Coordinates of C-alpha atoms and ligand atoms in Angstrom, one line a residue:
M3 CA 36.6 9.7 13.8
P4 CA 38.4 13.1 13.6
T5 CA 41.1 13.6 11.1
D6 CA 44.7 14.3 12.0
V7 CA 44.2 18.1 11.8
E8 CA 41.0 18.1 13.7
E9 CA 42.5 16.1 16.5
L10 CA 45.5 18.4 16.6
L11 CA 43.5 21.6 16.5
D12 CA 41.2 20.3 19.2
A13 CA 44.2 19.5 21.4
L14 CA 45.6 23.0 20.8
A15 CA 42.3 24.8 21.4
A16 CA 41.9 22.9 24.7
D17 CA 45.0 24.6 26.2
P18 CA 45.3 28.0 24.3
G19 CA 47.9 29.5 26.6
R20 CA 50.5 26.7 26.1
E21 CA 53.6 27.5 24.2
A22 CA 53.2 25.5 21.1
L23 CA 55.9 26.6 18.6
V24 CA 59.3 28.2 19.0
H25 CA 61.2 29.4 16.0
R26 CA 64.1 31.8 16.0
D27 CA 62.9 34.6 18.3
R28 CA 59.2 33.8 18.0
R29 CA 57.1 32.0 20.5
I30 CA 53.6 31.0 19.3
H31 CA 50.9 29.9 21.8
A32 CA 48.5 27.2 21.0
G33 CA 45.4 29.5 20.7
E34 CA 47.3 31.7 18.2
L35 CA 48.3 28.7 16.2
V36 CA 44.7 27.5 15.9
R37 CA 43.5 30.9 14.9
S38 CA 46.3 31.2 12.2
V39 CA 45.2 27.8 10.7
H40 CA 41.5 28.8 10.5
R41 CA 42.3 32.3 9.1
L42 CA 44.5 30.9 6.4
A43 CA 41.9 28.1 5.7
H44 CA 39.3 30.9 5.2
V45 CA 41.6 32.7 2.7
L46 CA 42.3 29.5 0.8
D47 CA 38.7 28.2 0.8
G48 CA 37.5 28.1 -2.8
R49 CA 41.0 28.3 -4.2
V50 CA 42.0 24.9 -2.6
R51 CA 39.4 22.2 -3.3
P52 CA 38.9 18.9 -1.6
G53 CA 40.5 16.0 -3.3
T54 CA 43.2 18.1 -5.0
V55 CA 46.9 18.4 -4.2
V56 CA 48.8 21.5 -3.1
A57 CA 52.5 21.8 -3.3
L58 CA 54.3 23.6 -0.5
L59 CA 57.7 25.2 -0.9
A60 CA 58.9 26.0 2.6
G61 CA 61.5 25.3 5.2
N62 CA 61.1 24.4 8.9
T63 CA 58.9 27.4 9.8
P64 CA 55.6 27.8 11.7
E65 CA 54.1 29.0 8.5
A66 CA 54.9 25.6 6.8
L67 CA 53.0 23.8 9.6
V68 CA 50.1 26.3 9.5
A69 CA 49.8 26.0 5.7
R70 CA 49.8 22.2 5.8
M71 CA 47.1 22.1 8.5
A72 CA 45.0 24.6 6.6
V73 CA 45.3 22.7 3.3
N74 CA 44.4 19.4 5.0
L75 CA 41.5 21.0 6.8
L76 CA 40.1 22.0 3.4
G77 CA 40.3 18.3 2.4
A78 CA 43.3 18.7 0.0
G79 CA 46.5 16.8 0.1
I80 CA 50.0 18.3 0.6
A81 CA 53.3 17.5 -1.2
Q82 CA 56.2 19.3 0.4
P83 CA 59.4 18.7 -1.6
H84 CA 62.0 19.8 1.0
E85 CA 64.9 22.2 0.5
G86 CA 67.5 19.5 0.6
L87 CA 66.6 18.6 -3.0
S88 CA 67.8 20.5 -6.0
A89 CA 65.4 23.0 -7.6
A90 CA 65.0 20.7 -10.6
A91 CA 64.0 17.8 -8.4
R92 CA 61.6 19.9 -6.4
A93 CA 60.0 21.2 -9.7
R94 CA 59.7 17.7 -11.0
I95 CA 57.8 16.8 -7.8
V96 CA 55.4 19.8 -8.2
V97 CA 54.7 18.7 -11.8
D98 CA 54.3 15.1 -10.8
V99 CA 51.6 15.7 -8.2
E100 CA 49.7 17.9 -10.6
A101 CA 49.6 20.6 -7.9
A102 CA 46.4 22.7 -8.3
V103 CA 48.0 25.4 -6.1
V104 CA 51.6 26.2 -5.2
L105 CA 52.2 27.8 -1.8
A106 CA 55.6 29.4 -1.3
D107 CA 57.0 30.6 2.0
A108 CA 58.5 34.1 1.6
D109 CA 61.0 33.1 4.2
A110 CA 62.4 30.5 1.8
A111 CA 62.1 32.7 -1.3
A112 CA 65.6 32.2 -2.5
A113 CA 65.1 28.4 -2.6
A114 CA 61.6 28.6 -4.0
E115 CA 62.2 31.0 -6.8
P116 CA 64.3 28.7 -9.0
V117 CA 61.7 26.0 -8.5
L118 CA 58.9 28.3 -9.6
A119 CA 61.0 29.5 -12.6
R120 CA 60.9 25.9 -13.9
L121 CA 57.1 25.7 -13.8
D122 CA 54.6 27.0 -16.3
G123 CA 51.5 26.4 -14.1
P124 CA 49.6 29.0 -12.2
A125 CA 51.5 31.6 -10.2
A126 CA 52.3 30.8 -6.6
L127 CA 50.5 32.1 -3.6
W128 CA 53.0 33.5 -1.2
L129 CA 53.1 33.0 2.6
G130 CA 54.5 36.4 3.4
A131 CA 55.5 39.5 1.4
H132 CA 57.1 38.8 -2.0
G133 CA 57.2 41.8 -4.3
A134 CA 53.8 42.4 -5.8
D135 CA 52.7 38.7 -5.6
P136 CA 49.6 37.7 -3.7
D137 CA 50.4 37.3 0.0
V138 CA 47.9 35.0 1.6
L139 CA 49.2 35.6 5.1
A140 CA 48.5 39.3 4.8
E141 CA 45.0 38.4 3.6
A142 CA 44.6 36.0 6.5
D143 CA 45.3 38.9 9.0
G144 CA 41.9 40.3 8.1
A145 CA 40.1 36.9 7.8
P146 CA 37.8 35.5 10.5
A147 CA 39.3 33.0 12.9
S148 CA 36.0 31.1 13.2
P149 CA 36.5 27.3 12.9
I150 CA 36.2 25.8 9.4
R151 CA 34.5 22.4 9.3
D152 CA 36.8 19.7 8.2
R153 CA 36.3 18.9 4.5
A154 CA 38.4 15.8 4.3
R155 CA 37.0 12.7 2.7
P156 CA 38.5 9.4 3.9
H157 CA 39.9 8.2 0.6
D158 CA 41.4 11.4 -0.6
V159 CA 45.1 12.0 -0.4
E160 CA 46.3 13.7 2.7
Q161 CA 50.0 13.7 2.0
I162 CA 52.4 12.7 -0.7
R163 CA 56.0 12.1 0.5
H164 CA 58.7 11.7 -2.0
T165 CA 61.8 9.5 -1.7
G166 CA 64.7 9.9 -4.1
G167 CA 63.6 12.2 -6.9
T168 CA 67.1 13.1 -8.0
T169 CA 66.7 11.2 -11.2
G170 CA 63.9 9.6 -13.2
H171 CA 60.3 9.6 -12.1
P172 CA 60.0 10.7 -8.5
K173 CA 58.5 8.1 -6.2
G174 CA 55.6 9.7 -4.4
I175 CA 54.3 7.8 -1.5
T176 CA 50.7 8.5 -0.7
Y177 CA 48.8 8.5 2.5
T178 CA 45.0 9.1 2.5
F179 CA 43.1 10.8 5.3
D180 CA 41.9 7.3 6.3
H181 CA 45.5 6.3 6.9
H182 CA 45.4 8.5 10.0
R183 CA 42.6 6.5 11.5
R184 CA 44.7 3.4 11.3
G185 CA 47.7 5.3 12.7
A186 CA 45.7 6.4 15.7
E187 CA 44.6 2.9 16.4
M188 CA 48.2 1.6 16.0
R189 CA 49.6 4.2 18.4
R190 CA 47.1 3.1 21.0
R191 CA 48.4 -0.5 20.6
L192 CA 52.0 0.7 20.8
T193 CA 51.7 3.0 23.8
G194 CA 54.8 2.9 26.0
L195 CA 57.2 2.1 23.2
G196 CA 57.9 5.8 22.7
A197 CA 56.9 5.4 19.0
D198 CA 55.1 8.7 19.1
G199 CA 58.3 10.8 19.6
G200 CA 57.1 13.6 21.9
G201 CA 53.8 12.1 22.6
D202 CA 54.5 10.1 25.7
G203 CA 51.4 11.4 27.3
D204 CA 52.9 13.5 30.1
G205 CA 52.1 16.7 28.2
G206 CA 55.3 18.5 29.0
A207 CA 57.4 17.3 26.1
R208 CA 59.6 19.8 24.4
L209 CA 60.6 18.4 21.0
L210 CA 63.5 19.8 18.9
V211 CA 63.0 19.4 15.2
A212 CA 66.1 20.0 13.2
T213 CA 65.4 17.6 10.3
P214 CA 62.9 18.6 7.6
V215 CA 59.3 18.9 8.7
A216 CA 58.5 17.4 5.3
H217 CA 59.9 14.1 6.6
V218 CA 59.6 12.3 10.0
G219 CA 60.2 15.6 11.8
G220 CA 56.8 16.9 10.8
A221 CA 54.9 13.8 11.9
L222 CA 56.6 13.9 15.3
A223 CA 55.8 17.6 15.6
D224 CA 52.1 16.8 15.1
R225 CA 52.2 14.1 17.7
T226 CA 53.9 16.4 20.2
L227 CA 51.4 19.2 19.6
A228 CA 48.5 16.8 19.8
S229 CA 49.7 15.5 23.2
G230 CA 50.2 18.8 24.9
G231 CA 53.9 19.5 24.2
T232 CA 56.0 22.3 22.6
V233 CA 57.8 22.1 19.3
V234 CA 61.1 24.0 18.8
L235 CA 61.9 24.3 15.1
Q236 CA 65.4 24.8 13.7
D237 CA 65.9 25.8 10.1
G238 CA 68.3 22.9 9.6
F239 CA 70.7 20.7 11.4
E240 CA 73.9 22.4 12.6
P241 CA 75.5 20.6 15.6
G242 CA 76.5 23.7 17.5
A243 CA 73.1 25.4 17.1
F244 CA 71.4 22.1 18.0
L245 CA 73.3 21.7 21.2
A246 CA 72.7 25.3 22.1
A247 CA 68.9 24.8 21.6
V248 CA 68.9 21.7 23.8
A249 CA 70.3 23.6 26.7
R250 CA 68.4 26.9 26.1
E251 CA 65.0 25.4 25.5
R252 CA 65.3 22.5 28.0
I253 CA 64.6 20.0 25.2
T254 CA 63.2 16.7 26.3
H255 CA 62.6 14.8 23.0
T256 CA 64.2 14.9 19.6
F257 CA 64.7 12.8 16.5
L258 CA 68.0 12.4 14.6
L259 CA 69.5 10.2 11.9
P260 CA 72.7 8.4 12.9
P261 CA 75.1 10.6 10.8
L262 CA 73.7 13.6 12.6
I263 CA 74.4 11.9 16.0
Y264 CA 78.0 11.4 14.9
R265 CA 78.3 15.1 14.1
L266 CA 77.1 15.9 17.6
L267 CA 79.6 13.5 19.1
D268 CA 82.4 15.1 17.1
H269 CA 81.5 18.6 18.1
P270 CA 83.6 20.4 20.6
D271 CA 80.5 21.9 22.4
L272 CA 79.0 18.5 23.4
D273 CA 81.0 18.0 26.6
R274 CA 80.3 21.6 27.8
T275 CA 76.6 21.5 27.0
D276 CA 73.9 20.7 29.6
T277 CA 71.9 17.9 27.9
S278 CA 70.4 16.7 31.2
S279 CA 66.8 17.7 30.1
L280 CA 66.8 15.1 27.3
R281 CA 64.5 12.1 28.0
S282 CA 64.2 10.6 24.6
V283 CA 66.4 10.7 21.5
V284 CA 64.7 8.7 18.9
Y285 CA 67.0 7.8 16.0
G286 CA 66.6 5.8 12.7
G287 CA 66.3 6.3 9.0
A288 CA 69.7 5.0 8.3
P289 CA 72.1 2.4 9.8
A290 CA 73.8 3.2 13.1
A291 CA 77.3 2.1 13.9
P292 CA 77.4 0.1 17.2
R293 CA 80.6 1.7 18.5
R294 CA 79.4 5.2 17.9
M295 CA 76.0 4.5 19.5
A296 CA 77.7 3.1 22.6
E297 CA 79.6 6.3 22.7
A298 CA 76.4 8.3 22.4
V299 CA 74.8 6.5 25.3
E300 CA 77.9 7.0 27.4
R301 CA 78.3 10.7 26.7
I302 CA 74.6 11.8 26.5
G303 CA 72.9 9.3 28.7
P304 CA 70.5 6.3 28.5
V305 CA 67.9 8.2 26.4
F306 CA 68.3 6.6 23.0
A307 CA 65.6 4.6 21.3
Q308 CA 66.1 3.3 17.8
F309 CA 63.3 2.9 15.3
Y310 CA 63.5 1.1 12.0
G311 CA 60.8 1.9 9.5
Q312 CA 60.1 3.0 6.1
T313 CA 57.9 5.7 4.4
E314 CA 56.3 2.8 2.4
A315 CA 55.9 0.3 5.2
G316 CA 55.5 2.3 8.4
G317 CA 57.1 1.3 11.7
I318 CA 58.9 -2.1 11.6
S319 CA 61.0 -2.6 14.7
A320 CA 62.5 -0.9 17.8
L321 CA 65.4 -1.1 20.2
T322 CA 64.4 0.3 23.5
P323 CA 66.5 2.6 25.8
Q324 CA 67.0 -0.4 28.2
E325 CA 68.2 -2.6 25.4
H326 CA 70.9 0.1 24.6
S327 CA 72.7 -1.0 27.8
R328 CA 73.5 -4.3 26.1
P329 CA 76.3 -3.6 23.7
E330 CA 75.7 -6.8 21.7
L331 CA 72.3 -5.4 20.7
L332 CA 73.5 -2.1 19.3
G333 CA 74.3 -3.8 16.0
T334 CA 70.6 -4.7 15.6
V335 CA 67.5 -2.7 14.8
G336 CA 65.7 -4.3 17.7
R337 CA 62.7 -6.6 17.6
P338 CA 59.7 -6.3 15.4
L339 CA 56.9 -4.1 16.9
P340 CA 54.1 -6.2 18.4
T341 CA 51.9 -5.0 15.5
T342 CA 54.4 -6.0 12.8
E343 CA 54.7 -9.4 11.0
I344 CA 57.9 -10.2 9.2
A345 CA 59.1 -12.7 6.6
I346 CA 62.7 -13.0 5.3
T347 CA 62.7 -14.3 1.7
D348 CA 65.0 -15.5 -1.0
A349 CA 65.0 -14.1 -4.5
D350 CA 61.9 -16.0 -5.4
G351 CA 59.9 -14.7 -2.5
R352 CA 60.2 -17.9 -0.5
P353 CA 61.0 -17.8 3.2
V354 CA 64.7 -18.6 4.0
A355 CA 65.6 -21.0 6.8
P356 CA 65.5 -19.5 10.3
G357 CA 68.5 -17.3 10.9
G358 CA 69.1 -16.9 7.1
R359 CA 69.6 -13.7 5.2
G360 CA 67.2 -12.4 2.6
E361 CA 65.0 -9.6 1.7
L362 CA 62.7 -8.5 4.5
W363 CA 59.0 -8.4 3.8
V364 CA 56.8 -6.8 6.5
R365 CA 53.1 -6.4 7.3
T366 CA 52.6 -3.4 9.6
G367 CA 49.0 -2.4 9.0
M368 CA 50.4 1.1 8.4
E369 CA 51.7 0.6 4.9
M370 CA 51.3 3.5 2.4
D371 CA 48.2 3.8 0.2
G372 CA 50.4 3.3 -2.9
Y373 CA 52.9 5.2 -5.0
W374 CA 51.4 8.2 -6.6
K375 CA 50.2 7.3 -10.1
Q376 CA 52.4 4.3 -10.4
P377 CA 50.1 1.3 -10.0
E378 CA 52.6 -1.2 -11.4
L379 CA 55.3 -0.2 -8.9
T380 CA 52.7 -0.3 -6.1
A381 CA 51.6 -3.8 -7.1
A382 CA 55.3 -4.9 -7.2
T383 CA 56.0 -3.5 -3.8
V384 CA 52.8 -4.2 -1.8
V385 CA 51.2 -7.7 -2.0
D386 CA 48.3 -8.5 0.3
G387 CA 49.5 -5.8 2.8
W388 CA 53.0 -7.3 2.7
V389 CA 55.6 -4.6 1.8
R390 CA 58.9 -5.6 0.2
T391 CA 61.3 -3.4 2.1
G392 CA 64.3 -3.6 -0.3
D393 CA 66.4 -4.2 2.9
V394 CA 68.5 -7.3 3.4
A395 CA 68.0 -8.7 6.9
R396 CA 68.4 -11.7 9.2
Q397 CA 66.6 -12.4 12.5
D398 CA 68.6 -14.0 15.3
A399 CA 67.4 -16.7 17.7
D400 CA 66.3 -14.0 20.2
G401 CA 64.2 -12.3 17.6
Y402 CA 66.4 -9.3 17.0
L403 CA 66.6 -8.1 13.4
H404 CA 70.0 -7.3 11.8
L405 CA 70.0 -5.2 8.7
L406 CA 72.8 -5.9 6.3
D407 CA 72.2 -3.5 3.5
R408 CA 69.7 -2.1 1.0
V409 CA 69.3 -4.7 -1.8
K410 CA 70.3 -2.0 -4.3
D411 CA 73.5 -1.0 -2.4
M412 CA 74.9 -4.5 -2.0
I413 CA 78.1 -4.9 -3.9
V414 CA 78.5 -7.8 -6.2
V415 CA 82.1 -8.9 -6.1
V416 CA 84.0 -11.9 -7.5
G417 CA 83.0 -14.6 -5.1
G418 CA 79.9 -13.2 -3.5
H419 CA 78.3 -10.1 -2.0
V420 CA 79.7 -7.4 0.2
Y421 CA 77.1 -5.8 2.4
T422 CA 77.9 -2.2 2.7
T423 CA 76.3 -1.6 6.1
E424 CA 78.3 -4.5 7.6
L425 CA 81.6 -3.1 6.3
E426 CA 80.8 0.5 7.4
D427 CA 80.1 -0.8 10.9
L428 CA 83.4 -2.7 10.9
L429 CA 85.4 0.3 9.8
M430 CA 83.7 2.4 12.5
E431 CA 84.8 -0.2 15.1
H432 CA 88.3 1.4 14.7
P433 CA 88.5 4.1 17.4
S434 CA 89.8 6.7 15.0
V435 CA 87.1 6.3 12.4
R436 CA 84.3 8.8 13.0
Q437 CA 82.2 7.9 10.0
A438 CA 82.5 5.6 7.0
A439 CA 80.6 5.0 3.8
V440 CA 81.1 2.1 1.5
F441 CA 80.1 1.9 -2.2
G442 CA 80.7 -0.2 -5.3
V443 CA 82.2 0.9 -8.6
P444 CA 81.4 -1.2 -11.7
D445 CA 84.3 -3.2 -13.1
D446 CA 84.8 -4.3 -16.7
D447 CA 83.8 -7.9 -15.9
G448 CA 80.2 -7.1 -14.7
T449 CA 81.2 -7.3 -11.0
E450 CA 82.1 -4.3 -8.8
T451 CA 85.0 -3.2 -6.7
V452 CA 84.6 -2.1 -3.1
H453 CA 85.5 1.5 -2.1
A454 CA 85.3 3.3 1.2
A455 CA 85.4 6.9 2.3
V456 CA 86.3 7.6 5.9
V457 CA 86.2 10.6 8.2
A458 CA 89.2 10.1 10.5
G459 CA 89.6 11.3 14.0
S460 CA 93.0 11.8 15.6
P461 CA 95.4 10.1 15.5
A462 CA 94.3 9.3 11.9
P463 CA 94.5 5.6 11.1
D464 CA 96.5 4.7 8.0
E465 CA 94.9 2.8 5.1
D466 CA 96.9 -0.4 5.8
E467 CA 95.6 -0.5 9.4
L468 CA 92.0 -0.4 8.2
T469 CA 92.5 -2.9 5.4
A470 CA 94.2 -5.3 7.9
L471 CA 91.2 -4.9 10.3
V472 CA 88.8 -5.7 7.5
A473 CA 90.9 -8.7 6.3
E474 CA 91.1 -10.1 9.8
R475 CA 87.5 -9.7 10.8
A476 CA 85.6 -10.1 7.5
G477 CA 88.0 -11.7 5.0
D478 CA 89.8 -10.5 1.9
M479 CA 86.6 -10.3 -0.1
Y480 CA 85.5 -7.3 2.0
V481 CA 88.8 -5.4 1.8
P482 CA 88.2 -2.1 0.0
R483 CA 90.2 -1.5 -3.2
S484 CA 90.6 2.1 -2.0
V485 CA 90.1 4.0 1.2
E486 CA 89.7 7.8 0.8
F487 CA 90.1 10.0 3.8
V488 CA 87.5 12.8 3.5
E489 CA 86.6 15.9 5.6
R490 CA 82.9 15.1 5.6
I491 CA 80.6 12.5 4.1
P492 CA 77.8 14.2 2.0
L493 CA 74.3 13.7 3.4
T494 CA 71.0 13.9 1.7
G495 CA 68.5 16.7 2.7
V496 CA 67.0 14.4 5.4
G497 CA 70.4 13.4 6.8
K498 CA 71.3 10.1 5.2
T499 CA 74.6 9.2 3.7
D500 CA 74.4 10.3 0.0
K501 CA 76.3 7.6 -1.7
K502 CA 75.5 8.9 -5.2
A503 CA 77.0 12.3 -4.3
L504 CA 80.0 10.7 -2.6
R505 CA 80.7 8.6 -5.7
A506 CA 80.5 11.7 -7.9
E507 CA 82.8 13.7 -5.5
L508 CA 85.4 11.0 -5.4
A509 CA 85.3 10.4 -9.2
A510 CA 85.8 14.2 -9.8
Q511 CA 88.9 14.3 -7.5
P512 CA 92.3 14.6 -9.3
R513 CA 94.3 11.4 -8.8
Ligands
AMP627 P1 62.7 6.3 4.5 O1 61.6 5.8 3.7 O2 63.3 7.6 4.0 O3 62.3 6.4 6.0 O4 63.8 5.2 4.5 C1 63.6 3.9 4.9 C2 64.9 3.1 4.8 O5 65.9 3.7 5.7 C3 64.7 1.7 5.3 O6 64.3 0.8 4.2 C4 66.1 1.3 5.7 O7 67.0 0.9 4.6 C5 66.6 2.6 6.3 N1 66.4 2.7 7.7 C6 65.4 3.2 8.4 N2 65.5 3.1 9.7 C7 66.7 2.4 9.9 C8 67.4 1.9 11.0 N3 66.9 2.1 12.3 N4 68.5 1.3 10.8 C9 69.0 1.0 9.6 N5 68.4 1.5 8.5 C10 67.2 2.1 8.6

């Protein structure tokens, strides 16, 4: 069974003249990409050893993909703390994974330097010119492009992905090379669901990646390259640039988080952009508001597919493009994938009655291989292949899953719980609310009070209108103590609502 990288390199080598990567004004053909990977692997051979971990400090560049492939080909794992994290958080991750080698992309030097300044390990190897530092890309120019035999051993770490990391011990989620074998098998069983992003088998996919290649974007890029498509890389998500790229590059596939979709919908260029090339917009990673998704389908077309999954658990459920034509389903995360078993449990881990709410446990066959160096946390999260998702859910009589909240975001109020996702969806039912985020603030009596931040459209709603809507539809317990009107809701580096930053921003505001 070939590894991820071998499969990808074979697919690229089979069609060397195909346009594989587009970044800024560069167009890289498949044959050139394969040669770059082998050349860099020759240069790193001996410095990067099988079974070790390499940290990569890079943005969404071709070099970041080439470096990851070269490192994996040499049998080493990669940890890629993305640029959306602070320098301190990225440095903590590099230390946590005990990186044997740090690779830094010269294109991202300004973001990499403050990370490197916090480390006292070996000096970085640079991808590109950086003063007098060693430049492995320059060395690679003179290296042979002859194929390097894959050094990967099945049980070694291929990738460590971090979630959180802003405080405390970063949670590194590990996948071994063997995880890929299970992934390939799973994809075969799920063919037709569009679960593979750009890999729908027709070979002509053009995938736009505007979210970090260190997250879902990178995995989708691999699938697209492996199935004959082209990947267009953007340095980050900016709605105007995103729309321009869709039209210019005739993009067929992309992946977005819901808050980024809202930004597209609220951008003046959307209605004058030709988005007719789009065939599949996969979204997920955070809750999506039904009213806004109905708007997206109406204005962009019947191309949306929702995925619900987790770095720890893998893919859990999907809502197909056809199901998006039924408005009552837009508040759900679809039905479990045919390969996923679910259980909804009470606080003691016992199944709740059908239709009841509780923590969702899932068995996907694609769960992580554990948290990096945190066996107790792994044991508490994965039991016999069942992963505790930390999400509160219920399943309706037709099998659709409704996500109510993250267990840790639920707000404990006098008289019960307020589910923040539910309240956010309700606020966004108001036609003048573009985006909403709800969070709790601790009160003196051990409970919390509910607060909301809202990005208003025009005409702006007033606070009383919103609280009346909430009181009528959800009851007084859900009514926020305060509603702040904000210009923009802060997002994490991958594009999720950053409730921690929002709380801090609002707390710092003069009253
Ligand atoms: P990550 O590991 O970064 O992919 O985050 C996984 C978490 O994001 C899940 O546990 C959910 O809380 C949330 N999430 C992922 N997909 C969806 C979705 N389609 N709808 C709502 N929340 C989602």
